Short mmCIF file of C-alpha atoms in Angstrom, two decimals:
data_model
loop_
_atom_site.label_atom_id
_atom_site.label_comp_id
_atom_site.label_asym_id
_atom_site.label_seq_id
_atom_site.Cartn_x
_atom_site.Cartn_y
_atom_site.Cartn_z
CA UNK A 1 -33.58 -22.52 84.06
CA UNK A 2 -30.28 -20.78 84.61
CA UNK A 3 -28.53 -23.83 86.25
CA UNK A 4 -29.51 -26.00 83.27
CA UNK A 5 -28.21 -23.49 80.81
CA UNK A 6 -24.91 -23.22 82.66
CA UNK A 7 -24.61 -27.01 82.76
CA UNK A 8 -25.28 -27.31 79.01
CA UNK A 9 -22.66 -24.64 78.26
CA UNK A 10 -20.07 -26.48 80.33
CA UNK A 11 -20.88 -29.76 78.55
CA UNK A 12 -20.41 -28.16 75.11
CA UNK A 13 -17.13 -26.59 76.20
CA UNK A 14 -15.84 -29.93 77.43
CA UNK A 15 -17.00 -31.61 74.21
CA UNK A 16 -14.88 -29.17 72.16
CA UNK A 17 -11.83 -30.23 74.09
CA UNK A 18 -12.28 -33.89 73.26
CA UNK A 19 -10.17 -35.19 70.30
CA UNK A 20 -11.69 -38.39 69.00
CA UNK A 21 -9.29 -38.52 66.02
CA UNK A 22 -6.18 -38.59 68.06
CA UNK A 23 -4.91 -42.11 67.45
CA UNK A 24 -1.41 -42.27 68.81
CA UNK A 25 -0.79 -45.73 67.33
CA UNK A 26 -1.88 -44.88 63.74
CA UNK A 27 0.99 -44.04 61.28
CA UNK A 28 1.23 -40.45 60.11
CA UNK A 29 0.27 -39.83 56.49
CA UNK A 30 3.07 -39.33 53.99
CA UNK A 31 2.74 -36.52 51.44
CA UNK A 32 4.17 -37.18 48.00
CA UNK A 33 4.93 -34.57 45.34
CA UNK A 34 3.87 -35.45 41.84
CA UNK A 35 6.77 -34.39 39.66
CA UNK A 36 8.21 -34.57 36.16
CA UNK A 37 10.87 -37.26 36.34
CA UNK A 38 12.64 -35.98 33.21
CA UNK A 39 15.96 -34.36 34.08
CA UNK A 40 15.64 -30.60 34.30
CA UNK A 41 16.60 -28.77 31.12
CA UNK A 42 18.61 -25.58 31.07
CA UNK A 43 16.48 -22.50 31.48
CA UNK A 44 15.08 -21.21 28.20
CA UNK A 45 15.59 -17.65 27.03
CA UNK A 46 11.87 -17.40 26.53
CA UNK A 47 9.74 -17.80 23.46
CA UNK A 48 10.17 -15.30 20.61
CA UNK A 49 7.47 -12.69 20.07
CA UNK A 50 6.35 -14.45 16.90
CA UNK A 51 5.72 -17.72 18.76
CA UNK A 52 2.04 -18.59 19.10
CA UNK A 53 0.31 -18.06 22.40
CA UNK A 54 -0.78 -21.39 23.85
CA UNK A 55 -3.43 -21.31 26.54
CA UNK A 56 -3.08 -24.38 28.78
CA UNK A 57 -6.18 -25.06 30.78
CA UNK A 58 -6.08 -26.82 34.13
CA UNK A 59 -6.19 -30.57 33.70
CA UNK A 60 -9.48 -32.07 34.66
CA UNK A 61 -9.99 -35.45 36.28
CA UNK A 62 -12.76 -37.42 37.84
CA UNK A 63 -13.57 -36.58 41.46
CA UNK A 64 -12.07 -39.82 42.72
CA UNK A 65 -8.72 -39.28 41.03
CA UNK A 66 -8.60 -35.54 41.60
CA UNK A 67 -8.27 -35.92 45.35
CA UNK A 68 -5.28 -35.71 47.63
CA UNK A 69 -5.21 -39.49 48.25
CA UNK A 70 -3.28 -41.88 46.06
CA UNK A 71 -5.56 -44.33 44.31
CA UNK A 72 -5.02 -48.03 43.82
CA UNK A 73 -6.94 -50.96 42.33
CA UNK A 74 -6.63 -54.46 43.75
CA UNK A 75 -9.18 -56.01 41.38
CA UNK A 76 -10.37 -54.83 37.98
CA UNK A 77 -13.26 -52.44 38.18
CA UNK A 78 -12.58 -51.33 41.74
CA UNK A 79 -10.67 -48.44 43.19
CA UNK A 80 -9.36 -47.66 46.64
CA UNK A 81 -7.44 -44.90 48.34
CA UNK A 82 -4.24 -45.20 50.27
CA UNK A 83 -5.02 -44.32 53.85
CA UNK A 84 -1.62 -42.99 54.88
CA UNK A 85 -0.35 -41.52 51.60
CA UNK A 86 -1.34 -38.11 50.21
CA UNK A 87 -0.52 -35.93 47.23
CA UNK A 88 0.65 -32.46 48.10
CA UNK A 89 -1.60 -31.11 45.34
CA UNK A 90 -4.55 -32.54 43.55
CA UNK A 91 -3.24 -34.46 40.51
CA UNK A 92 -5.23 -32.39 37.98
CA UNK A 93 -3.90 -29.05 39.13
CA UNK A 94 -0.38 -30.43 39.57
CA UNK A 95 -0.28 -32.10 36.17
CA UNK A 96 -1.31 -28.84 34.43
CA UNK A 97 1.50 -26.99 36.19
CA UNK A 98 4.03 -29.64 35.16
CA UNK A 99 2.74 -29.40 31.61
CA UNK A 100 3.15 -25.60 31.51
CA UNK A 101 6.65 -25.90 32.93
CA UNK A 102 7.59 -28.45 30.28
CA UNK A 103 6.27 -26.31 27.40
CA UNK A 104 7.82 -23.18 28.81
CA UNK A 105 11.17 -24.88 28.81
CA UNK A 106 10.94 -25.54 25.09
CA UNK A 107 10.73 -21.92 24.03
CA UNK A 108 8.49 -22.78 21.09
CA UNK A 109 5.33 -21.46 22.72
CA UNK A 110 4.27 -18.52 24.75
CA UNK A 111 2.42 -20.48 27.40
CA UNK A 112 -0.24 -18.85 29.53
CA UNK A 113 -2.86 -20.15 31.86
CA UNK A 114 -6.51 -19.41 31.36
CA UNK A 115 -6.30 -16.18 33.30
CA UNK A 116 -8.68 -14.35 31.00
CA UNK A 117 -6.41 -11.43 30.16
CA UNK A 118 -4.43 -12.82 27.26
CA UNK A 119 -5.79 -13.66 23.84
CA UNK A 120 -4.44 -17.03 22.85
CA UNK A 121 -3.81 -18.45 19.41
CA UNK A 122 -4.16 -22.08 20.42
CA UNK A 123 -5.63 -23.79 23.46
CA UNK A 124 -4.66 -27.11 25.03
CA UNK A 125 -7.27 -28.91 27.10
CA UNK A 126 -6.27 -32.10 28.94
CA UNK A 127 -8.07 -34.65 31.09
CA UNK A 128 -6.65 -37.32 33.33
CA UNK A 129 -8.77 -40.31 32.40
CA UNK A 130 -6.89 -42.80 34.56
CA UNK A 131 -4.40 -42.09 37.31
CA UNK A 132 -3.97 -45.01 39.74
CA UNK A 133 -1.78 -47.83 40.98
CA UNK A 134 -2.83 -51.07 39.32
CA UNK A 135 -2.21 -53.47 42.22
CA UNK A 136 -3.80 -56.57 40.75
CA UNK A 137 -0.30 -58.04 40.73
CA UNK A 138 2.64 -57.32 42.93
CA UNK A 139 4.27 -54.86 42.62
CA UNK A 140 1.94 -53.79 39.82
CA UNK A 141 2.09 -50.80 37.49
CA UNK A 142 1.04 -47.19 37.67
CA UNK A 143 -1.46 -46.47 34.93
CA UNK A 144 -1.79 -42.97 33.51
CA UNK A 145 -4.20 -42.19 30.63
CA UNK A 146 -4.39 -38.63 29.39
CA UNK A 147 -6.75 -37.25 26.74
CA UNK A 148 -5.59 -34.00 25.02
CA UNK A 149 -7.38 -31.63 22.65
CA UNK A 150 -5.64 -28.90 20.68
CA UNK A 151 -7.95 -26.06 19.56
CA UNK A 152 -7.34 -23.11 17.21
CA UNK A 153 -8.92 -20.19 19.03
CA UNK A 154 -8.82 -17.93 15.97
CA UNK A 155 -10.76 -20.34 13.80
CA UNK A 156 -12.66 -21.96 16.66
CA UNK A 157 -11.72 -25.33 15.26
CA UNK A 158 -10.32 -28.54 16.64
CA UNK A 159 -6.81 -29.12 15.39
CA UNK A 160 -6.30 -32.53 16.93
CA UNK A 161 -7.20 -34.91 19.71
CA UNK A 162 -5.07 -37.72 21.10
CA UNK A 163 -5.06 -40.14 24.01
CA UNK A 164 -1.77 -40.93 25.69
CA UNK A 165 -1.56 -44.08 27.85
CA UNK A 166 1.42 -45.29 29.82
CA UNK A 167 1.89 -48.16 32.30
CA UNK A 168 5.01 -47.83 34.44
CA UNK A 169 6.10 -50.74 36.68
CA UNK A 170 6.52 -50.06 40.35
CA UNK A 171 9.81 -50.59 42.12
CA UNK A 172 8.06 -51.47 45.39
CA UNK A 173 4.58 -52.62 46.19
CA UNK A 174 3.59 -49.65 48.31
CA UNK A 175 2.62 -45.98 48.12
CA UNK A 176 6.20 -44.80 47.74
CA UNK A 177 6.68 -47.05 44.73
CA UNK A 178 3.37 -45.86 43.34
CA UNK A 179 4.41 -42.20 43.70
CA UNK A 180 7.76 -42.82 41.98
CA UNK A 181 6.04 -44.69 39.14
CA UNK A 182 3.51 -41.87 38.84
CA UNK A 183 6.37 -39.43 38.35
CA UNK A 184 7.93 -41.54 35.61
CA UNK A 185 4.57 -42.06 33.95
CA UNK A 186 3.96 -38.31 34.05
CA UNK A 187 7.36 -37.65 32.46
CA UNK A 188 6.73 -40.20 29.70
CA UNK A 189 3.29 -38.80 28.87
CA UNK A 190 4.65 -35.25 28.85
CA UNK A 191 7.33 -36.39 26.40
CA UNK A 192 4.70 -37.82 24.05
CA UNK A 193 2.48 -34.77 24.41
CA UNK A 194 5.44 -32.53 23.70
CA UNK A 195 6.23 -34.37 20.46
CA UNK A 196 2.60 -34.32 19.40
CA UNK A 197 2.33 -30.55 19.89
CA UNK A 198 5.52 -30.00 17.92
CA UNK A 199 4.14 -32.03 15.04
CA UNK A 200 0.83 -30.14 15.13
CA UNK A 201 2.39 -26.69 14.67
CA UNK B 1 12.01 42.88 -143.55
CA UNK B 2 10.30 44.86 -140.93
CA UNK B 3 8.13 41.95 -139.85
CA UNK B 4 11.11 39.65 -139.42
CA UNK B 5 12.90 42.26 -137.37
CA UNK B 6 10.03 42.41 -134.85
CA UNK B 7 10.01 38.63 -134.36
CA UNK B 8 13.62 38.68 -133.48
CA UNK B 9 13.05 41.40 -130.92
CA UNK B 10 10.10 39.54 -129.39
CA UNK B 11 12.05 36.34 -129.24
CA UNK B 12 14.92 38.12 -127.67
CA UNK B 13 12.69 39.73 -125.06
CA UNK B 14 11.00 36.39 -124.33
CA UNK B 15 14.32 34.74 -123.84
CA UNK B 16 15.42 37.62 -121.67
CA UNK B 17 12.27 37.38 -119.56
CA UNK B 18 12.66 33.62 -119.22
CA UNK B 19 16.24 34.06 -118.25
CA UNK B 20 15.31 36.70 -115.69
CA UNK B 21 12.56 34.50 -114.28
CA UNK B 22 14.94 31.61 -114.07
CA UNK B 23 17.43 33.77 -112.30
CA UNK B 24 14.74 35.02 -109.95
CA UNK B 25 13.61 31.53 -109.13
CA UNK B 26 17.14 30.34 -108.61
CA UNK B 27 17.80 33.39 -106.47
CA UNK B 28 14.69 32.95 -104.40
CA UNK B 29 15.27 29.25 -103.97
CA UNK B 30 18.80 29.82 -102.91
CA UNK B 31 17.76 32.53 -100.48
CA UNK B 32 15.16 30.19 -98.96
CA UNK B 33 17.75 27.53 -98.57
CA UNK B 34 19.97 29.95 -96.77
CA UNK B 35 17.34 30.48 -93.92
CA UNK B 36 18.52 28.59 -90.77
CA UNK B 37 15.94 26.24 -89.14
CA UNK B 38 16.01 23.95 -86.16
CA UNK B 39 13.89 20.85 -86.60
CA UNK B 40 11.80 19.48 -83.73
CA UNK B 41 9.48 16.52 -83.34
CA UNK B 42 6.13 16.78 -81.59
CA UNK B 43 4.01 13.74 -80.69
CA UNK B 44 0.29 14.57 -80.48
CA UNK B 45 -1.63 11.90 -78.59
CA UNK B 46 -4.59 13.72 -77.09
CA UNK B 47 -5.39 16.43 -79.61
CA UNK B 48 -6.91 16.21 -83.06
CA UNK B 49 -4.85 17.51 -85.95
CA UNK B 50 -7.90 18.46 -87.96
CA UNK B 51 -7.04 21.52 -90.11
CA UNK B 52 -3.28 21.00 -89.85
CA UNK B 53 -1.31 20.51 -93.02
CA UNK B 54 2.26 20.57 -94.21
CA UNK B 55 3.33 24.19 -94.22
CA UNK B 56 0.93 25.16 -91.45
CA UNK B 57 2.53 27.76 -89.26
CA UNK B 58 4.21 27.10 -86.00
CA UNK B 59 3.67 30.01 -83.67
CA UNK B 60 4.87 31.16 -80.32
CA UNK B 61 2.79 33.76 -78.52
CA UNK B 62 0.99 34.39 -81.82
CA UNK B 63 4.17 34.99 -83.87
CA UNK B 64 5.05 32.60 -86.62
CA UNK B 65 8.38 31.03 -85.87
CA UNK B 66 8.28 28.06 -88.20
CA UNK B 67 6.25 25.68 -90.29
CA UNK B 68 5.05 22.10 -90.19
CA UNK B 69 7.45 20.12 -92.30
CA UNK B 70 5.70 16.75 -92.20
CA UNK B 71 3.53 14.51 -90.16
CA UNK B 72 2.90 10.84 -89.95
CA UNK B 73 1.52 8.24 -87.55
CA UNK B 74 4.16 7.26 -85.13
CA UNK B 75 5.35 3.72 -85.12
CA UNK B 76 4.58 1.71 -82.00
CA UNK B 77 1.61 0.89 -79.87
CA UNK B 78 0.68 4.44 -78.97
CA UNK B 79 -1.76 6.10 -81.36
CA UNK B 80 0.26 9.24 -81.73
CA UNK B 81 0.92 11.51 -84.68
CA UNK B 82 4.50 12.59 -85.12
CA UNK B 83 4.71 16.13 -86.44
CA UNK B 84 8.05 17.45 -87.66
CA UNK B 85 8.32 21.19 -87.37
CA UNK B 86 10.98 23.51 -88.54
CA UNK B 87 11.46 26.46 -86.25
CA UNK B 88 13.65 29.45 -86.77
CA UNK B 89 17.00 28.78 -85.21
CA UNK B 90 16.97 32.19 -83.58
CA UNK B 91 13.91 31.33 -81.51
CA UNK B 92 15.06 29.75 -78.25
CA UNK B 93 12.91 26.74 -77.53
CA UNK B 94 13.64 25.74 -73.95
CA UNK B 95 13.24 22.50 -72.06
CA UNK B 96 9.73 22.27 -70.65
CA UNK B 97 8.18 23.78 -73.75
CA UNK B 98 4.78 22.32 -74.75
CA UNK B 99 3.00 22.35 -78.10
CA UNK B 100 -0.72 22.28 -78.77
CA UNK B 101 -3.04 22.72 -81.70
CA UNK B 102 -4.60 26.14 -81.99
CA UNK B 103 -7.49 26.19 -84.38
CA UNK B 104 -9.35 29.11 -85.91
CA UNK B 105 -12.97 28.66 -84.90
CA UNK B 106 -14.26 30.18 -88.15
CA UNK B 107 -12.00 28.79 -90.83
CA UNK B 108 -10.93 25.62 -89.02
CA UNK B 109 -7.33 26.19 -90.10
CA UNK B 110 -5.02 24.86 -87.45
CA UNK B 111 -1.57 25.90 -86.36
CA UNK B 112 0.91 24.57 -83.86
CA UNK B 113 1.26 26.91 -80.89
CA UNK B 114 4.28 26.45 -78.66
CA UNK B 115 4.17 27.47 -75.05
CA UNK B 116 7.84 28.03 -74.27
CA UNK B 117 9.34 26.88 -71.02
CA UNK B 118 10.56 29.05 -68.18
CA UNK B 119 13.23 31.60 -69.02
CA UNK B 120 15.77 30.02 -66.72
CA UNK B 121 15.51 26.63 -68.34
CA UNK B 122 18.27 25.52 -70.71
CA UNK B 123 17.55 25.39 -74.45
CA UNK B 124 16.05 22.27 -75.96
CA UNK B 125 18.72 21.25 -78.41
CA UNK B 126 19.44 17.58 -77.78
CA UNK B 127 17.55 14.68 -79.30
CA UNK B 128 16.49 11.93 -76.91
CA UNK B 129 17.73 8.44 -77.45
CA UNK B 130 16.11 6.91 -80.51
CA UNK B 131 14.93 10.26 -81.87
CA UNK B 132 16.36 12.19 -84.73
CA UNK B 133 15.39 15.65 -83.48
CA UNK B 134 14.66 17.19 -80.09
CA UNK B 135 11.13 16.44 -78.91
CA UNK B 136 8.71 19.08 -77.77
CA UNK B 137 6.13 17.70 -75.33
CA UNK B 138 2.42 17.83 -76.08
CA UNK B 139 0.47 20.41 -74.14
CA UNK B 140 -3.17 21.25 -73.94
CA UNK B 141 -4.87 24.29 -75.26
CA UNK B 142 -7.40 26.45 -73.43
CA UNK B 143 -9.97 25.34 -75.93
CA UNK B 144 -9.37 21.77 -75.00
CA UNK B 145 -9.76 22.56 -71.31
CA UNK B 146 -12.99 24.38 -72.04
CA UNK B 147 -14.14 21.52 -74.22
CA UNK B 148 -13.36 19.01 -71.50
CA UNK B 149 -15.23 21.06 -68.92
CA UNK B 150 -18.16 21.41 -71.32
CA UNK B 151 -18.10 17.68 -71.92
CA UNK B 152 -18.25 16.97 -68.18
CA UNK B 153 -20.92 19.60 -67.80
CA UNK B 154 -22.91 17.93 -70.55
CA UNK B 155 -22.56 14.56 -68.86
CA UNK B 156 -23.61 15.96 -65.50
CA UNK B 157 -26.48 17.81 -67.15
CA UNK B 158 -27.64 14.61 -68.76
CA UNK B 159 -27.59 12.88 -65.38
CA UNK B 160 -29.51 15.75 -63.83
CA UNK B 161 -32.06 15.57 -66.59
CA UNK B 162 -32.42 11.84 -66.06
CA UNK B 163 -33.01 12.35 -62.35
CA UNK B 164 -35.44 15.16 -63.04
CA UNK B 165 -37.22 12.90 -65.41
CA UNK B 166 -37.39 10.19 -62.77
CA UNK B 167 -38.57 12.74 -60.23
CA UNK B 168 -41.32 13.90 -62.48
CA UNK B 169 -42.64 10.41 -63.08
CA UNK B 170 -46.37 9.82 -63.36
CA UNK B 171 -46.53 8.36 -59.88
CA UNK B 172 -44.74 11.36 -58.39
CA UNK B 173 -46.91 13.70 -60.34
CA UNK B 174 -49.99 12.02 -58.91
CA UNK B 175 -48.51 12.25 -55.43
CA UNK B 176 -47.72 15.90 -55.91
CA UNK B 177 -51.20 16.48 -57.21
CA UNK B 178 -52.68 14.78 -54.18
CA UNK B 179 -50.42 16.81 -51.89
CA UNK B 180 -51.53 19.98 -53.58
CA UNK B 181 -55.13 18.89 -53.22
CA UNK B 182 -54.59 18.23 -49.54
CA UNK B 183 -52.92 21.56 -49.13
CA UNK B 184 -55.83 23.18 -50.86
CA UNK B 185 -58.24 21.38 -48.58
CA UNK B 186 -56.16 22.34 -45.54
CA UNK B 187 -56.08 25.96 -46.59
CA UNK B 188 -59.86 25.79 -47.03
CA UNK B 189 -60.28 24.46 -43.53
CA UNK B 190 -57.94 27.09 -42.19
CA UNK B 191 -59.92 29.79 -43.92
CA UNK B 192 -63.18 28.37 -42.60
CA UNK B 193 -61.82 28.16 -39.08
CA UNK B 194 -60.08 31.48 -39.18
CA UNK B 195 -62.03 32.69 -36.17
CA UNK B 196 -61.13 29.66 -34.14
CA UNK B 197 -57.54 29.98 -35.20
CA UNK B 198 -57.52 33.61 -34.24
CA UNK B 199 -58.90 32.63 -30.86
CA UNK B 200 -56.29 29.91 -30.54
CA UNK B 201 -53.53 32.28 -31.52
CA UNK B 202 -54.86 34.78 -29.02
CA UNK B 203 -54.93 32.05 -26.40
CA UNK B 204 -51.37 31.10 -27.22
CA UNK B 205 -50.40 34.74 -27.01
CA UNK B 206 -52.10 35.06 -23.62
CA UNK B 207 -50.48 31.86 -22.44
CA UNK B 208 -47.15 33.14 -23.64
CA UNK B 209 -47.66 36.35 -21.67
CA UNK B 210 -48.61 34.40 -18.59
CA UNK B 211 -45.68 32.11 -19.13
CA UNK B 212 -43.41 35.12 -19.43
CA UNK B 213 -44.82 36.56 -16.20
CA UNK B 214 -44.46 33.21 -14.55
CA UNK B 215 -40.90 32.97 -15.83
CA UNK B 216 -40.14 36.34 -14.34
CA UNK B 217 -41.67 35.27 -11.05
CA UNK B 218 -39.74 32.03 -11.14
CA UNK B 219 -36.59 33.95 -11.90
CA UNK B 220 -37.17 36.21 -8.90
CA UNK B 221 -38.00 33.23 -6.73
CA UNK B 222 -34.93 31.43 -7.99
CA UNK B 223 -32.82 34.49 -7.17
CA UNK B 224 -34.21 34.55 -3.67
CA UNK B 225 -33.91 30.79 -3.36
CA UNK B 226 -30.34 30.91 -4.60
CA UNK B 227 -29.37 33.13 -1.73
CA UNK B 228 -31.16 30.90 0.72
CA UNK B 229 -29.72 27.77 -0.83
CA UNK B 230 -26.24 29.27 -0.68
CA UNK B 231 -26.66 29.89 3.03
CA UNK B 232 -28.18 26.48 3.53
CA UNK B 233 -25.40 24.96 1.46
CA UNK B 234 -22.76 26.61 3.61
CA UNK B 235 -24.49 25.42 6.74
CA UNK B 236 -24.97 21.98 5.26
CA UNK B 237 -21.34 21.83 4.23
CA UNK B 238 -20.21 22.61 7.74
CA UNK B 239 -22.74 20.17 9.13
CA UNK B 240 -21.60 17.48 6.74
CA UNK B 241 -18.00 18.00 7.71
CA UNK B 242 -18.90 17.72 11.36
CA UNK B 243 -21.03 14.69 10.59
CA UNK B 244 -18.20 13.10 8.63
CA UNK B 245 -15.83 13.71 11.52
CA UNK B 246 -18.36 12.33 13.95
CA UNK B 247 -18.98 9.32 11.74
CA UNK B 248 -15.28 8.63 11.45
CA UNK B 249 -14.94 8.90 15.20
CA UNK B 250 -17.99 6.72 15.66
CA UNK B 251 -16.63 4.17 13.25
CA UNK B 252 -13.31 4.12 15.09
CA UNK B 253 -15.08 3.77 18.40
CA UNK B 254 -17.28 1.02 17.00
CA UNK B 255 -14.21 -0.79 15.73
CA UNK B 256 -12.54 -0.49 19.11
CA UNK B 257 -15.68 -1.61 20.89
CA UNK B 258 -16.09 -4.52 18.53
CA UNK B 259 -12.50 -5.55 19.06
CA UNK B 260 -12.85 -5.27 22.79
CA UNK B 261 -16.11 -7.17 22.78
CA UNK B 262 -14.49 -9.90 20.75
CA UNK B 263 -11.56 -9.99 23.09
CA UNK B 264 -13.91 -9.98 26.06
CA UNK B 265 -15.88 -12.78 24.48
CA UNK B 266 -12.79 -14.89 23.95
CA UNK B 267 -11.24 -14.26 27.31
CA UNK B 268 -14.62 -14.41 29.00
CA UNK B 269 -15.26 -17.80 27.52
CA UNK B 270 -12.01 -19.10 28.92
CA UNK B 271 -12.68 -17.43 32.23
CA UNK B 272 -16.13 -18.96 32.43
CA UNK B 273 -14.66 -22.32 31.52
CA UNK B 274 -12.15 -22.03 34.32
CA UNK B 275 -14.73 -20.88 36.81
CA UNK B 276 -17.03 -23.71 35.88
CA UNK B 277 -14.20 -26.18 36.29
CA UNK B 278 -13.29 -24.72 39.65
CA UNK B 279 -16.91 -24.94 40.72
CA UNK B 280 -17.07 -28.53 39.57
CA UNK B 281 -13.83 -29.35 41.35
CA UNK B 282 -15.13 -27.72 44.51
CA UNK B 283 -18.30 -29.72 44.20
CA UNK B 284 -16.24 -32.87 43.80
CA UNK B 285 -14.19 -32.01 46.84
CA UNK B 286 -17.34 -31.41 48.84
CA UNK B 287 -18.76 -34.67 47.58
CA UNK B 288 -15.63 -36.53 48.61
CA UNK B 289 -15.68 -34.84 51.99
CA UNK B 290 -19.31 -35.75 52.35
CA UNK B 291 -18.55 -39.36 51.51
CA UNK B 292 -15.85 -39.41 54.18
CA UNK B 293 -18.19 -37.85 56.68
CA UNK B 294 -20.73 -40.51 55.83
CA UNK B 295 -18.50 -42.99 57.70
CA UNK B 296 -17.99 -41.36 61.11
CA UNK B 297 -16.35 -44.44 62.50
CA UNK B 298 -13.42 -44.17 60.12
CA UNK B 299 -13.05 -40.52 61.14
CA UNK B 300 -13.23 -41.24 64.81
CA UNK B 301 -11.30 -44.54 64.98
CA UNK B 302 -9.32 -44.65 61.74
CA UNK B 303 -9.53 -46.98 58.75
CA UNK B 304 -10.23 -50.65 58.98
CA UNK B 305 -7.96 -53.31 57.56
CA UNK B 306 -9.93 -53.64 54.32
CA UNK B 307 -9.42 -49.97 53.51
CA UNK B 308 -5.66 -50.10 53.66
CA UNK B 309 -3.65 -49.80 50.51
CA UNK B 310 -0.71 -51.90 49.36
CA UNK B 311 2.12 -51.79 51.85
CA UNK B 312 -0.06 -50.15 54.51
CA UNK B 313 -0.71 -51.77 57.84
CA UNK B 314 -2.31 -50.91 61.13
CA UNK B 315 -0.31 -51.07 64.33
#
């Protein structure tokens, strides 16, 4: 039995050294950073102590969108993933961070994440309903649909709910153009969300 | 001749006597006219002038100081009698003097009595406007006051008699008679039950003694209890203070705990929400990874042409 066991161990060791995924001819994936395309504002002095505490939850999204791959749609009702383009962060997590940065820059809110240690006055819950490159036409548009809910934590009541939708044309019919359009769409939706929050105070 | 001589003497004497009488009258009348009087007017409105006549004396403190010169009903609406009195000028009638009728109860002869004013008052010597002489005010005599009191007493007595008469009506008399009969009957019963009453009284007396003894016992017990209650009260006071302090501390702790629980509830809810979302995201990631692993060929040899996105191409 011992020769068979030694042979099996050698086979397993050799199998671990084999790299089936090494495809020297395949292009390397490109990682894109989802960003707020609005020009950076000067740093705020911070919100005053009397400003309400706004708890911003992480943005949720469907499992297909909340992945590292960029999503496209060649025909209505279908979705696909770019094979050689990746997001550096999942869109849901990244969008929530961009949202907190935007609100922090205003100085009208004391923005916190849902860490569980701070009692908030209001809470903002967002969901990415659509987040993909509509490639039914060339070069297509990047479609972003965001649903937001503003909740009064003291009264446990819903202050308002709104859906923001934005289609941004692509500059080029590829993943790079889709990433740039996603950034502009994100900036536009953040602008609308910003105005809506200011009007809800 | 002798007879004629006597007539002459008698006639002479008669003439002499007549002359002397005339002289006396003239002398007396002249002397009377030489007496100095001061005339006053008195208006009597309340008092009767029965028994008063012209020449009736005017007295002050019982001494005649003048006479009534005349009287008449005064003109005007008031039913007053104006009496003019002449009073010796040497008698000082002062302002504030009052005159009243003083009547002898036996003879009924009346006189005007003047009650002079205070000694420091000025003399009454000026006539008011529209009057010829100074006016002495009308006063009231003691008799009048007594008469008034007697009159009121008579009226009150009449009322009392009327009420007594009403009280002693036939109906009340029958009621009183019945009451007396009942009292008589009651006294009869009491007399018949004297023995029972004596026993009852004795029982009450015994009960009173027992009650007194019981009172004394209660008093002693209360004295003892007072001391105990005082001690208990002191202990209870201290205990209550400690309890109040403990309750206040407990209330404060309860408030703090409630606040912390509320805070924990709020933050815990958010924390649970986040955890649940992370779990769901992790599940989604695992699902996606599982889907990718479900196509081993794509893992081993890369994507096929149909999986490529816009702008992507295979070498």
